[in-house]
Coordinates of N, CA and C and ligand atoms in Angstrom, one line a residue:
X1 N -26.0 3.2 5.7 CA -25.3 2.9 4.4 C -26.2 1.9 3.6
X2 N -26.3 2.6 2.5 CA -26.9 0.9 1.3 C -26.1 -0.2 1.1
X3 N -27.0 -1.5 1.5 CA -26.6 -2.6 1.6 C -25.2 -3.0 0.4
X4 N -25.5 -2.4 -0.9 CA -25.1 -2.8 -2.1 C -23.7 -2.0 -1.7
X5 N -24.0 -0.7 -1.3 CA -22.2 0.0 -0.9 C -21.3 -1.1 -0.3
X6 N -22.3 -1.5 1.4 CA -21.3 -2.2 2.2 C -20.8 -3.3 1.7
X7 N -21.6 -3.9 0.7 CA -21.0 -5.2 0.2 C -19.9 -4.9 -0.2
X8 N -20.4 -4.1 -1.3 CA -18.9 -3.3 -2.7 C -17.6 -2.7 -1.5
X9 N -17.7 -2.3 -0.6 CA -16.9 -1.5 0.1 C -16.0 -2.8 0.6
X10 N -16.2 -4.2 0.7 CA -15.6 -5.1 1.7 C -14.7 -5.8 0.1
X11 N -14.5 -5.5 -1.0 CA -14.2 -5.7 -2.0 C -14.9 -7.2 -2.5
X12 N -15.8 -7.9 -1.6 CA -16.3 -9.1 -1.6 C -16.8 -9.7 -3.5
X13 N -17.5 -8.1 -3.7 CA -18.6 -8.0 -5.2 C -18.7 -6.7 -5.4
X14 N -18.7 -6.6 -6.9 CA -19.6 -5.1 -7.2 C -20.9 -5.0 -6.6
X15 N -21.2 -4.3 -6.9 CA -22.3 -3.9 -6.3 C -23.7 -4.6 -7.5
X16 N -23.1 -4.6 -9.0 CA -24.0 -5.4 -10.0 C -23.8 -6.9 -9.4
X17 N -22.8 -7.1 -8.9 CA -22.4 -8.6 -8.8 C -23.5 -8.8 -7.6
X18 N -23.5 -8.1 -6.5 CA -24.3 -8.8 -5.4 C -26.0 -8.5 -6.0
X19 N -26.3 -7.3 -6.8 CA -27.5 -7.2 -7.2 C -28.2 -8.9 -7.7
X20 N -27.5 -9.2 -8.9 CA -27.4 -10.4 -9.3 C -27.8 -11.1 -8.3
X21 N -26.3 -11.4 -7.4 CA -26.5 -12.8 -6.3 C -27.9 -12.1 -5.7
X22 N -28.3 -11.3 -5.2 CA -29.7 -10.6 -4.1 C -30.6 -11.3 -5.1
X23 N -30.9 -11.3 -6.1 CA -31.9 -11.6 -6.9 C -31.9 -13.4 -6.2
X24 N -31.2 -13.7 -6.9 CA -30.8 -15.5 -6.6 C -31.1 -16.0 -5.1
X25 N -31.1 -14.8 -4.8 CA -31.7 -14.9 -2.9 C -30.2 -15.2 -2.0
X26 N -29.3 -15.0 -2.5 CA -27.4 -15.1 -2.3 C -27.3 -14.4 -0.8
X27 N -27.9 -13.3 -1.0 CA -27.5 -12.1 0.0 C -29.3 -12.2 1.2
X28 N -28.2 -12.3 2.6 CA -29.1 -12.1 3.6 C -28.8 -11.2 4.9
X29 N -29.9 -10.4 5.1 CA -29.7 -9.5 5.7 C -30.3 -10.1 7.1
X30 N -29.7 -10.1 8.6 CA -29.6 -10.8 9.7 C -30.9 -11.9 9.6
X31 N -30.5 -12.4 8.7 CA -30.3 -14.0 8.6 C -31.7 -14.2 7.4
X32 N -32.4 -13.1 6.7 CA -33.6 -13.1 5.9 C -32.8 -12.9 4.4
X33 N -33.4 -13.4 3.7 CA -32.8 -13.4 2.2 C -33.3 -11.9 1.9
X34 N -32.3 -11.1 0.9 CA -32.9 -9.7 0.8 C -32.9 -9.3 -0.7
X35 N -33.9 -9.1 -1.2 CA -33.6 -8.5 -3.0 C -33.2 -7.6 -3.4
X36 N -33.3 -6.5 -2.8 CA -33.4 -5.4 -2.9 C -32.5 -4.1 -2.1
X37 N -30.9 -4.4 -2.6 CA -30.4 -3.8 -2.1 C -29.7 -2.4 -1.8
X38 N -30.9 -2.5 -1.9 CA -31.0 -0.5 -1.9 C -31.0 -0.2 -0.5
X39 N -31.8 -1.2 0.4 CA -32.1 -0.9 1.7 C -30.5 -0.2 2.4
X40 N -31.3 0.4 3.3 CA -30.2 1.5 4.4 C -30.1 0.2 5.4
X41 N -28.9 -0.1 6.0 CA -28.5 -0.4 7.1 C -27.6 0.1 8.2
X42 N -27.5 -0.2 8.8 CA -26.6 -0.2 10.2 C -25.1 -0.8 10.0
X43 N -24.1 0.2 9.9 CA -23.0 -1.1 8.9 C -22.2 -1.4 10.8
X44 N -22.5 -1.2 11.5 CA -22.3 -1.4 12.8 C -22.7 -2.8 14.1
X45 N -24.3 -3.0 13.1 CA -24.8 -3.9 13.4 C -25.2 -5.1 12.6
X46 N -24.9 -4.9 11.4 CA -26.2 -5.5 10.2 C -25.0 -6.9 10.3
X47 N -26.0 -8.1 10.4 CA -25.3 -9.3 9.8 C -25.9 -9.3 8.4
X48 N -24.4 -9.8 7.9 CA -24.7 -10.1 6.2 C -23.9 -11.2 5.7
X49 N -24.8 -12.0 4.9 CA -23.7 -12.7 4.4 C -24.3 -12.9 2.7
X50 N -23.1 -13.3 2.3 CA -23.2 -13.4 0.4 C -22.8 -14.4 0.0
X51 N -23.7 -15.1 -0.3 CA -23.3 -16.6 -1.4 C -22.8 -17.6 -0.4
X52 N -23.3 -17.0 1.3 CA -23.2 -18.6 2.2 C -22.2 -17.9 3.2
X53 N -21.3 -16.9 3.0 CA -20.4 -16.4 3.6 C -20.5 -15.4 4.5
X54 N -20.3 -15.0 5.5 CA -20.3 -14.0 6.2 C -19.8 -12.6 5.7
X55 N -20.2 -11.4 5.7 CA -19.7 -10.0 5.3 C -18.7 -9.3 6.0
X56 N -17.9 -9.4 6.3 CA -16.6 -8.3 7.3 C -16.8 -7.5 7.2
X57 N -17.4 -6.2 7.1 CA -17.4 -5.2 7.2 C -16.8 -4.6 7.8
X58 N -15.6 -3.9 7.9 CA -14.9 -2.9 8.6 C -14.9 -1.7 7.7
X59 N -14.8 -0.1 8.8 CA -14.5 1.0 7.9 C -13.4 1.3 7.3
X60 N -12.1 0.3 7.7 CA -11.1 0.7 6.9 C -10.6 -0.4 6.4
X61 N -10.2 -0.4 5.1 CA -9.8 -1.6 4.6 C -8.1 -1.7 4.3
X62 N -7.2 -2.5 4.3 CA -5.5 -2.2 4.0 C -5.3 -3.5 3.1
X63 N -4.9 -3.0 2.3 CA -4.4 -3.9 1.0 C -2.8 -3.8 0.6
X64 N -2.2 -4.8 0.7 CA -0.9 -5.1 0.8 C -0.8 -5.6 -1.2
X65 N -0.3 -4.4 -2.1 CA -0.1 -5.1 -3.5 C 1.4 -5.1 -3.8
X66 N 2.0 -6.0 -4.4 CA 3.6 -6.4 -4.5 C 2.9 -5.8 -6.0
X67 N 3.6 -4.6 -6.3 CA 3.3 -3.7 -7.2 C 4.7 -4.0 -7.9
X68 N 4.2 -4.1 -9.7 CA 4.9 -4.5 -10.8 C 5.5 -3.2 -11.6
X69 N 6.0 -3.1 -12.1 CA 7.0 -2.2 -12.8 C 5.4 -1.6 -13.9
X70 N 5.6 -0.7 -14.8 CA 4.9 -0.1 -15.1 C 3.4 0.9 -14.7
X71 N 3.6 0.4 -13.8 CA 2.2 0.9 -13.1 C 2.2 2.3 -12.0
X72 N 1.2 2.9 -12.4 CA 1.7 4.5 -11.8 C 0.6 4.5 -10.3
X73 N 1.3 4.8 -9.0 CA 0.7 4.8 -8.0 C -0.2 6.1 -7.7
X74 N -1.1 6.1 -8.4 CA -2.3 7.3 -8.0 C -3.7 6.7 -8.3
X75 N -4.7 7.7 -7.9 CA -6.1 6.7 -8.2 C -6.3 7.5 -9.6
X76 N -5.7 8.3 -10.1 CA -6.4 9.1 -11.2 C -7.3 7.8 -12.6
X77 N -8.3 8.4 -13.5 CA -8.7 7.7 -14.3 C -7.5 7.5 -15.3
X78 N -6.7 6.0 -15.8 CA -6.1 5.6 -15.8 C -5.9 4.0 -16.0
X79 N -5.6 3.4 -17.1 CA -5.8 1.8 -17.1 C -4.2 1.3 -16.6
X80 N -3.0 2.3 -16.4 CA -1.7 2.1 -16.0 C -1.6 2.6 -14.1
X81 N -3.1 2.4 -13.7 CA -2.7 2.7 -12.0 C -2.5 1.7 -11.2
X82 N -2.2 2.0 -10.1 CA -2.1 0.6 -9.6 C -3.3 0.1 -8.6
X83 N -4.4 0.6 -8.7 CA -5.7 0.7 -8.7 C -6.3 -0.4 -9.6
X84 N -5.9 -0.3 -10.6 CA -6.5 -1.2 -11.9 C -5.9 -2.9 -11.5
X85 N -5.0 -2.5 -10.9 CA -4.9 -4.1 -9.9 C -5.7 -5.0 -9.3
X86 N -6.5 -3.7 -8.7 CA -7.1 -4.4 -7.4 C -8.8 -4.3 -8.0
X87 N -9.6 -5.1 -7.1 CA -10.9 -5.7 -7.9 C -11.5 -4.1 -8.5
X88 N -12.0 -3.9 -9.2 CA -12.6 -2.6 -9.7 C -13.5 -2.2 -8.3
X89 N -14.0 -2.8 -7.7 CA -15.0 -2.1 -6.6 C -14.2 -1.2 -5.6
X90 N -12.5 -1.4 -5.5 CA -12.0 -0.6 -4.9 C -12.1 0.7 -4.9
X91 N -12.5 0.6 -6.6 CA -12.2 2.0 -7.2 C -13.1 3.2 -6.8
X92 N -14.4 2.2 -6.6 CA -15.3 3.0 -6.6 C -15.0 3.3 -4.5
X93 N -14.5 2.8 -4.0 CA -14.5 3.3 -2.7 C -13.7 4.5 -2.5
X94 N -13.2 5.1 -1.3 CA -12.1 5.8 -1.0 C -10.7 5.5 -0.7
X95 N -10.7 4.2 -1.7 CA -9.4 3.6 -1.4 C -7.7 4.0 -1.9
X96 N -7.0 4.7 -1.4 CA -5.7 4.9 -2.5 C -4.2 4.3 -2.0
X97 N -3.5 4.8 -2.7 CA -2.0 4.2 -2.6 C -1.6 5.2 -1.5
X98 N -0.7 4.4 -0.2 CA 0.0 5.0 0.5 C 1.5 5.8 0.5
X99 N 1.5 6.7 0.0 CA 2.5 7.0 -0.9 C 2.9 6.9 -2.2
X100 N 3.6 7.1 -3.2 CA 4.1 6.6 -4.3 C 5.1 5.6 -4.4
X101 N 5.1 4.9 -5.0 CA 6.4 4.6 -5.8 C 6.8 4.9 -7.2
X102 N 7.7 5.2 -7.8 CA 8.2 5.5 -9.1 C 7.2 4.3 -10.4
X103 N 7.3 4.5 -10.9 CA 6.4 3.9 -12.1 C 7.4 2.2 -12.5
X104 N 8.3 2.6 -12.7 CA 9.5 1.4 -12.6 C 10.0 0.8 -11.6
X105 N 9.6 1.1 -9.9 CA 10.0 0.4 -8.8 C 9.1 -0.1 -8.6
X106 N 9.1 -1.5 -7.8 CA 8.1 -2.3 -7.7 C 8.4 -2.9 -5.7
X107 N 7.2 -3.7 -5.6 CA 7.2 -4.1 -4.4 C 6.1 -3.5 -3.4
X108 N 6.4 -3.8 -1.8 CA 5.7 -3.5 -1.5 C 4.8 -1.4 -1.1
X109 N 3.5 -2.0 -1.6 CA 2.8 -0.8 -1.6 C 1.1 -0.9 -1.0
X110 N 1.2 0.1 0.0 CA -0.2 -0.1 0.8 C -1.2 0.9 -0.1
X111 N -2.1 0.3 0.5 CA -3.3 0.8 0.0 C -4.8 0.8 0.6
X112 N -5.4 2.4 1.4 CA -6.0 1.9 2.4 C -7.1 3.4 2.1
X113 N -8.0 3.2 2.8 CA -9.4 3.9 3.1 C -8.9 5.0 4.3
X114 N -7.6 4.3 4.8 CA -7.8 5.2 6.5 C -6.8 6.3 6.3
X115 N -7.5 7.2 6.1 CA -6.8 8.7 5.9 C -5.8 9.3 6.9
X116 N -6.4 9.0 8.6 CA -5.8 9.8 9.1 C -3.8 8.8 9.3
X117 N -4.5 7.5 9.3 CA -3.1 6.2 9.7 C -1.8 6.7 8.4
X118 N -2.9 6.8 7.0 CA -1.7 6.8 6.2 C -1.1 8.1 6.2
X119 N -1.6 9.6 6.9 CA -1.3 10.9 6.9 C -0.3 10.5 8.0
X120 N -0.1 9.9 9.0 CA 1.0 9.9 10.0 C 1.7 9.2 9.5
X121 N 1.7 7.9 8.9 CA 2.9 7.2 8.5 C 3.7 7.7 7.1
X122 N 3.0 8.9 6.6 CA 3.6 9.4 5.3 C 4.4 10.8 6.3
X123 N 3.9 11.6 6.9 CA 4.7 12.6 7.8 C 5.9 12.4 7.9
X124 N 6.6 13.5 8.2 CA 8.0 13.6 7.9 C 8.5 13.3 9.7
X125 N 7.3 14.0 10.1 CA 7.5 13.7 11.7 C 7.4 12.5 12.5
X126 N 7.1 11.6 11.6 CA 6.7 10.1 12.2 C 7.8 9.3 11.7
X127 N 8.8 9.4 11.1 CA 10.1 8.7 10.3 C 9.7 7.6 10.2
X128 N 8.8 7.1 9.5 CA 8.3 5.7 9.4 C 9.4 5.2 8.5
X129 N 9.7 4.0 8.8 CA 11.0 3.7 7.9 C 10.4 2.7 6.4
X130 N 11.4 3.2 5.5 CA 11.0 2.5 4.3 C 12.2 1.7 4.0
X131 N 12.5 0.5 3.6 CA 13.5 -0.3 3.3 C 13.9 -0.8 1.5
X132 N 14.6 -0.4 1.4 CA 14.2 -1.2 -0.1 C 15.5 -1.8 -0.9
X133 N 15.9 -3.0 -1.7 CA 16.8 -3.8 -2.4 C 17.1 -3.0 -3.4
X134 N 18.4 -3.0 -3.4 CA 18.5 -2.1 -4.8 C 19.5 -2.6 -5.3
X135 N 20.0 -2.3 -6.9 CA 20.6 -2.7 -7.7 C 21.6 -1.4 -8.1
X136 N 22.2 -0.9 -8.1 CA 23.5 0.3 -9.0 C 24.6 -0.1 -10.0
X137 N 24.7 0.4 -10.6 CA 25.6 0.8 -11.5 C 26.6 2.3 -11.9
X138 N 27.7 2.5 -11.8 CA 28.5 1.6 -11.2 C 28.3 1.3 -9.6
X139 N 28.9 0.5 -9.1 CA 29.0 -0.1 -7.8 C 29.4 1.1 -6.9
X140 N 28.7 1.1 -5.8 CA 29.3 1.9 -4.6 C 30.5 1.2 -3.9
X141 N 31.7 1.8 -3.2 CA 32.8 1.5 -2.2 C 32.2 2.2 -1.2
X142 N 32.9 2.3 -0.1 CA 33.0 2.4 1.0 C 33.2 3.8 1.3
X143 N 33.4 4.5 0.8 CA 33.6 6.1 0.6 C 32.1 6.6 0.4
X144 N 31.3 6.3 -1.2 CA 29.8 6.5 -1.6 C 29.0 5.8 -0.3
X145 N 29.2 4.9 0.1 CA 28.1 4.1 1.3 C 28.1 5.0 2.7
X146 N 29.5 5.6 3.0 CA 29.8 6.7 4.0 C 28.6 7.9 4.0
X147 N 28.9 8.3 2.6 CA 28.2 9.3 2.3 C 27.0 9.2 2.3
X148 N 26.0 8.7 1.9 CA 25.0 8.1 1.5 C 24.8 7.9 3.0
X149 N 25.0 7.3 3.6 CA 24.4 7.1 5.5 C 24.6 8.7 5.8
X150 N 25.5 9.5 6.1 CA 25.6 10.4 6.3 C 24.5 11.9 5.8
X151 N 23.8 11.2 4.9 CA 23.1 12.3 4.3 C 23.8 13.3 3.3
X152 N 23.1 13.4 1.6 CA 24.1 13.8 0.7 C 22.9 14.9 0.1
X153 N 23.4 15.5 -1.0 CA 23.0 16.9 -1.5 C 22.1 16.5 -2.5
X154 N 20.8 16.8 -2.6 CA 20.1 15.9 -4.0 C 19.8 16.8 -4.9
X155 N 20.5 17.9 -4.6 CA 19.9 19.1 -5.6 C 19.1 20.1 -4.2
X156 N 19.4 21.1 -4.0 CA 19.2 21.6 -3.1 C 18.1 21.2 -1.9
X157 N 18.6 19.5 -1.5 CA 18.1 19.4 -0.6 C 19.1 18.0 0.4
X158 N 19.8 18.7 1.5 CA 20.6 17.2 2.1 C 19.6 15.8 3.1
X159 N 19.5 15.0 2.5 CA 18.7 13.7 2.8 C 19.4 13.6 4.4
X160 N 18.2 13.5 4.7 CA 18.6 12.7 6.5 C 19.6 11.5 6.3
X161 N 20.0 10.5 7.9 CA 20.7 9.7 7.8 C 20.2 8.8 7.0
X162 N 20.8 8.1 6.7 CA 19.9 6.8 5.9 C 20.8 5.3 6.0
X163 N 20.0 4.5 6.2 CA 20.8 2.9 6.8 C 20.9 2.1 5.5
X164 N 21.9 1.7 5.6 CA 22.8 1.1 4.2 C 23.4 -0.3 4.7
X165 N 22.6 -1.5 4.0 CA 23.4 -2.9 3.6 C 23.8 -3.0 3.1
X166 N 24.8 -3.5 2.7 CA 25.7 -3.3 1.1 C 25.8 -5.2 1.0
X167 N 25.6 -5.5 -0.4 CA 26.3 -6.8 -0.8 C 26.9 -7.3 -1.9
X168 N 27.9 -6.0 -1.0 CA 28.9 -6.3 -2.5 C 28.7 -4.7 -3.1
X169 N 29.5 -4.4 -4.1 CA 29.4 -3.3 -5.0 C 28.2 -2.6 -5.0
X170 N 27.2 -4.1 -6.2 CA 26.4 -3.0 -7.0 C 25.0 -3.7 -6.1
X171 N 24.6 -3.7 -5.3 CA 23.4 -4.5 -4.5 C 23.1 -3.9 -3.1
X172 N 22.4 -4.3 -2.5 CA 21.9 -3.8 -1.2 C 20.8 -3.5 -0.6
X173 N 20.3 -3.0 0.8 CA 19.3 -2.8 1.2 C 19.8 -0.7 1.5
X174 N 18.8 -0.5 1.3 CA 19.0 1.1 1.6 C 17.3 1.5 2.8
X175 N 17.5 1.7 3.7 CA 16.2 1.8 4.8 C 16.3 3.4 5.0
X176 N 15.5 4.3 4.4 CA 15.1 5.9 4.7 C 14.1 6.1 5.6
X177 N 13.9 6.8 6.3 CA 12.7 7.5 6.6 C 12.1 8.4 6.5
X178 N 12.1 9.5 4.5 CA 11.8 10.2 4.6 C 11.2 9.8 2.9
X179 N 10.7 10.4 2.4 CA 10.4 10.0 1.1 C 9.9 11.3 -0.2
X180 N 11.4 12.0 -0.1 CA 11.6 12.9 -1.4 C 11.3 12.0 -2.6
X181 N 11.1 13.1 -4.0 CA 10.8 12.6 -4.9 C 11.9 11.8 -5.4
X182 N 11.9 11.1 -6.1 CA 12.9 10.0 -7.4 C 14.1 10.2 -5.8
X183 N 14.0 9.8 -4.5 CA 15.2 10.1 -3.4 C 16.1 9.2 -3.5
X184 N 15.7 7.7 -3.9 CA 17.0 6.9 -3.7 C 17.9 7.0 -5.5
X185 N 17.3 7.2 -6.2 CA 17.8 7.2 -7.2 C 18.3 8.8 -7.7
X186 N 17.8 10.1 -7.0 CA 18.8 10.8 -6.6 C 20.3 11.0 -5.5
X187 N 19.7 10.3 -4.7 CA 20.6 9.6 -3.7 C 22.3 9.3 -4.5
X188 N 21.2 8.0 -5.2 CA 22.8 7.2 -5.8 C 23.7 7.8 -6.8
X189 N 22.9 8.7 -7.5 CA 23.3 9.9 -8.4 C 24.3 11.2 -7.5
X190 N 23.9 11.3 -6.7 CA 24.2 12.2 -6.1 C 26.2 11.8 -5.6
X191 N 26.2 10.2 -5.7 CA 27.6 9.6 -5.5 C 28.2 8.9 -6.2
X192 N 27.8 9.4 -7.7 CA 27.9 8.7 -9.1 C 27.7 8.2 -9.2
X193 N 26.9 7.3 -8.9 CA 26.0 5.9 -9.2 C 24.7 6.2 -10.0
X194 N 24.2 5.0 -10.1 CA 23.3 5.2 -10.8 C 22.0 4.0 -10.2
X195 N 20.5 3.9 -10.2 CA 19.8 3.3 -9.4 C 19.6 2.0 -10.8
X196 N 19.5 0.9 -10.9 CA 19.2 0.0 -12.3 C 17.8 -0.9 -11.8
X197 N 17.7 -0.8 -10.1 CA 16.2 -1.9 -9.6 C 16.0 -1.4 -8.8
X198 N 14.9 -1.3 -8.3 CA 14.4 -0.8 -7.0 C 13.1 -1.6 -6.5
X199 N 13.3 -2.3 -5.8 CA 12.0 -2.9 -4.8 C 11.5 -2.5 -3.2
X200 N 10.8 -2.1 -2.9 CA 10.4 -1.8 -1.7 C 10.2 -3.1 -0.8
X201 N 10.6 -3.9 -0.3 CA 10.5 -4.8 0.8 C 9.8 -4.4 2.2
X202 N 10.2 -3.4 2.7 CA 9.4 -3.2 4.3 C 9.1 -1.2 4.0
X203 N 7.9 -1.7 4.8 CA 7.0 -0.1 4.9 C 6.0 -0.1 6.2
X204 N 7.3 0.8 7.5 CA 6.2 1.1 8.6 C 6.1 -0.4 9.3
X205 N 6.7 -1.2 9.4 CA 7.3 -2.3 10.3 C 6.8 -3.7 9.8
X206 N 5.8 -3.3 8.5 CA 5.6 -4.4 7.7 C 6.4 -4.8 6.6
X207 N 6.3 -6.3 6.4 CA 7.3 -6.4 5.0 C 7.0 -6.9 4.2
X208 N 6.8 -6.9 3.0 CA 6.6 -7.9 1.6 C 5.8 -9.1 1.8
X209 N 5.2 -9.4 1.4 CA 4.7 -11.0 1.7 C 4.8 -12.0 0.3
X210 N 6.3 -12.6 0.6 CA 6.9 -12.9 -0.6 C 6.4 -14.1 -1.5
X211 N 4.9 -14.1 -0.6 CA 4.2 -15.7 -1.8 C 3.2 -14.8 -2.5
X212 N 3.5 -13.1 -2.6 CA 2.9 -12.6 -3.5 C 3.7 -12.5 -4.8
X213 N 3.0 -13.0 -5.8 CA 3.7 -12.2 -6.9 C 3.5 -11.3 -7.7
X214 N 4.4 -10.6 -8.2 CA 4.3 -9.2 -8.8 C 2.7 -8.9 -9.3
X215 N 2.1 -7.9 -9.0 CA 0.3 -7.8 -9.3 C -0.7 -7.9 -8.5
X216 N 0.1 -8.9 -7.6 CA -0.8 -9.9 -6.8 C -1.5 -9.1 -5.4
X217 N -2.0 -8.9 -4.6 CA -2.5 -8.6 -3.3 C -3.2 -9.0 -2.5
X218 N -3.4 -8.9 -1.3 CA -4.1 -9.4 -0.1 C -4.4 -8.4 1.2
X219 N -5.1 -9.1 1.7 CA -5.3 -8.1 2.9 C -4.9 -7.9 3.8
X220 N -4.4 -7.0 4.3 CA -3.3 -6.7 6.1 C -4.1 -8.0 6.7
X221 N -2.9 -8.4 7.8 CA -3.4 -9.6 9.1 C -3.7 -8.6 10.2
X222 N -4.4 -8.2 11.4 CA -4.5 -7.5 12.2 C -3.4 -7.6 12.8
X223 N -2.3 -9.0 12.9 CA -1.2 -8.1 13.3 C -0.3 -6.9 12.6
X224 N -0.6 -7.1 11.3 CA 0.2 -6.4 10.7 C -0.5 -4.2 10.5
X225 N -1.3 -4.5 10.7 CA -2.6 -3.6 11.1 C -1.7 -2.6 12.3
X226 N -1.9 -3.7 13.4 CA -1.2 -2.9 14.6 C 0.1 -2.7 14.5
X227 N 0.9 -3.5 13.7 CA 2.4 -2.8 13.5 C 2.4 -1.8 12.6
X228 N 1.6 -0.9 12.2 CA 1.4 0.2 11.1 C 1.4 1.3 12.4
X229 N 0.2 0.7 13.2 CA 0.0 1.7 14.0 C 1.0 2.3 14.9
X230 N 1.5 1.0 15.6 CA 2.1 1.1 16.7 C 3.6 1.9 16.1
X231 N 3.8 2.0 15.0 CA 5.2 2.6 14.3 C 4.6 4.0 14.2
X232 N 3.1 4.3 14.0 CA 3.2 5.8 14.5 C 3.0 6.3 15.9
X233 N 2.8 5.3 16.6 CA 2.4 6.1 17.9 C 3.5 5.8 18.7
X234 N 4.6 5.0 18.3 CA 5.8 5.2 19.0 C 7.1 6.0 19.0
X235 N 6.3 7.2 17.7 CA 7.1 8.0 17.5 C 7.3 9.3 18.2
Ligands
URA1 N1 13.1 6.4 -4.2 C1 13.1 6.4 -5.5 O1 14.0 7.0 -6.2 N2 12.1 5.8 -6.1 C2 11.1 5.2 -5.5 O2 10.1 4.7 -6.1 C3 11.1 5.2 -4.1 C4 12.2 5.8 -3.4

């Protein structure tokens, strides 16, 4: 791989940006200053470091964004994706959103290089569970919340079981593990309600990281890595 990829690929720098630092003598390849980062490496073996720091290189990278209302979860060319979040060098990698969220729901939303992890935890066969706070109008009773756990009709399709916190009327946690189109907000329709907020809190045994603010993101902890995994392979 070209040095200038692996940099760009660890979201560290563009790839202009470490050209730059390479020039300034910033960037060193196992432990020799390097200008010229065109060179092929070893991304298996190569020490690198940039502007004094060491390089992480891993093949897959997991980006946790506490995703804001407006912004559409696909990589398409687009200044409203939720791509345009995250540093521009993402863009240029293989990096996308792990599933959708609606353009108006916000919260938590992965975003990862690793094709085969996010194809299992999106499968219908792996019931990865999705958790999310919601807001309705009018308020559900105890009758609508019955139903709604029990699985209801969304338009010719009945939703599996689904787990319901209620707090109070118009509020609550609703946790699925399947992910039809516009589902909780046909869901709540479906029992004359109507959806007015929607935040995704937990996805696949991870949860929100609530000193993110809306836009904001970071990178999975390797514990949180293994509880992605371990939620598919315990299925
Ligand atoms: N269900 C919805 O209706 N919208 C979402 O964004 C996610 C689940």
């Amino acid at each position: 791989m070209r040095l200038d990829k692996y940099i760009a690929h660890t979201g560290i720098a563009s790839r202009k940006e470490a050209a730059k630092a390479a020039k300034s003598g910033l960037v060193t390849l196992n432990g020799a200053p390097v200008r010229d980062l065109s060179v092929h490496i070893d991304e298996n073996t190569a020490n690198v470091t940039y502007c004094g720091k060491k390089v992480n290189w891993t093949k897959y990278v997991y980006v946790m964004l506490n995703k804001p209302a407006g912004y559409i979860s696909s990589t398409e060319k687009s200044d409203r994706t939720v791509m345009c979040l995250l540093p521009p060098e993402f863009s240029k990698t293989d990096m996308f959103p792990c599933g959708r969220l609606d353009i108006d729901t916000v919260g938590l939303l992965l975003i990862t290089n690793d094709g085969p992890l996010a194809h299992e935890l999106l499968s219908p066969r792996h019931h990865a569970e999705k958790t999310y706070f919601y807001r309705c109008s009018p308020g559900i009773g105890e009758a609508e919340a019955e139903k709604i756990c029990g699985g209801v009709d969304i338009g010719g399709y009945v939703t599996k079981p689904a787990k319901l916190r209620r707090d109070g009327e118009t509020a609550g946690y609703i946790t699925l593990t399947e992910g039809k189109f516009h589902q909780i907000k046909r869901t709540f329709e479906a029992v004359g309600s109507s959806i007015t907020y929607l935040r995704r809190v937990e996805f696949g045994g991870i949860s929100i990281d609530e000193s993110l603010s809306e836009g904001d993101w970071r990178y999975l902890t390797d514990d949180e890595i293994n509880k992605l995994r371990e939620n598919c392979n315990s299925r």
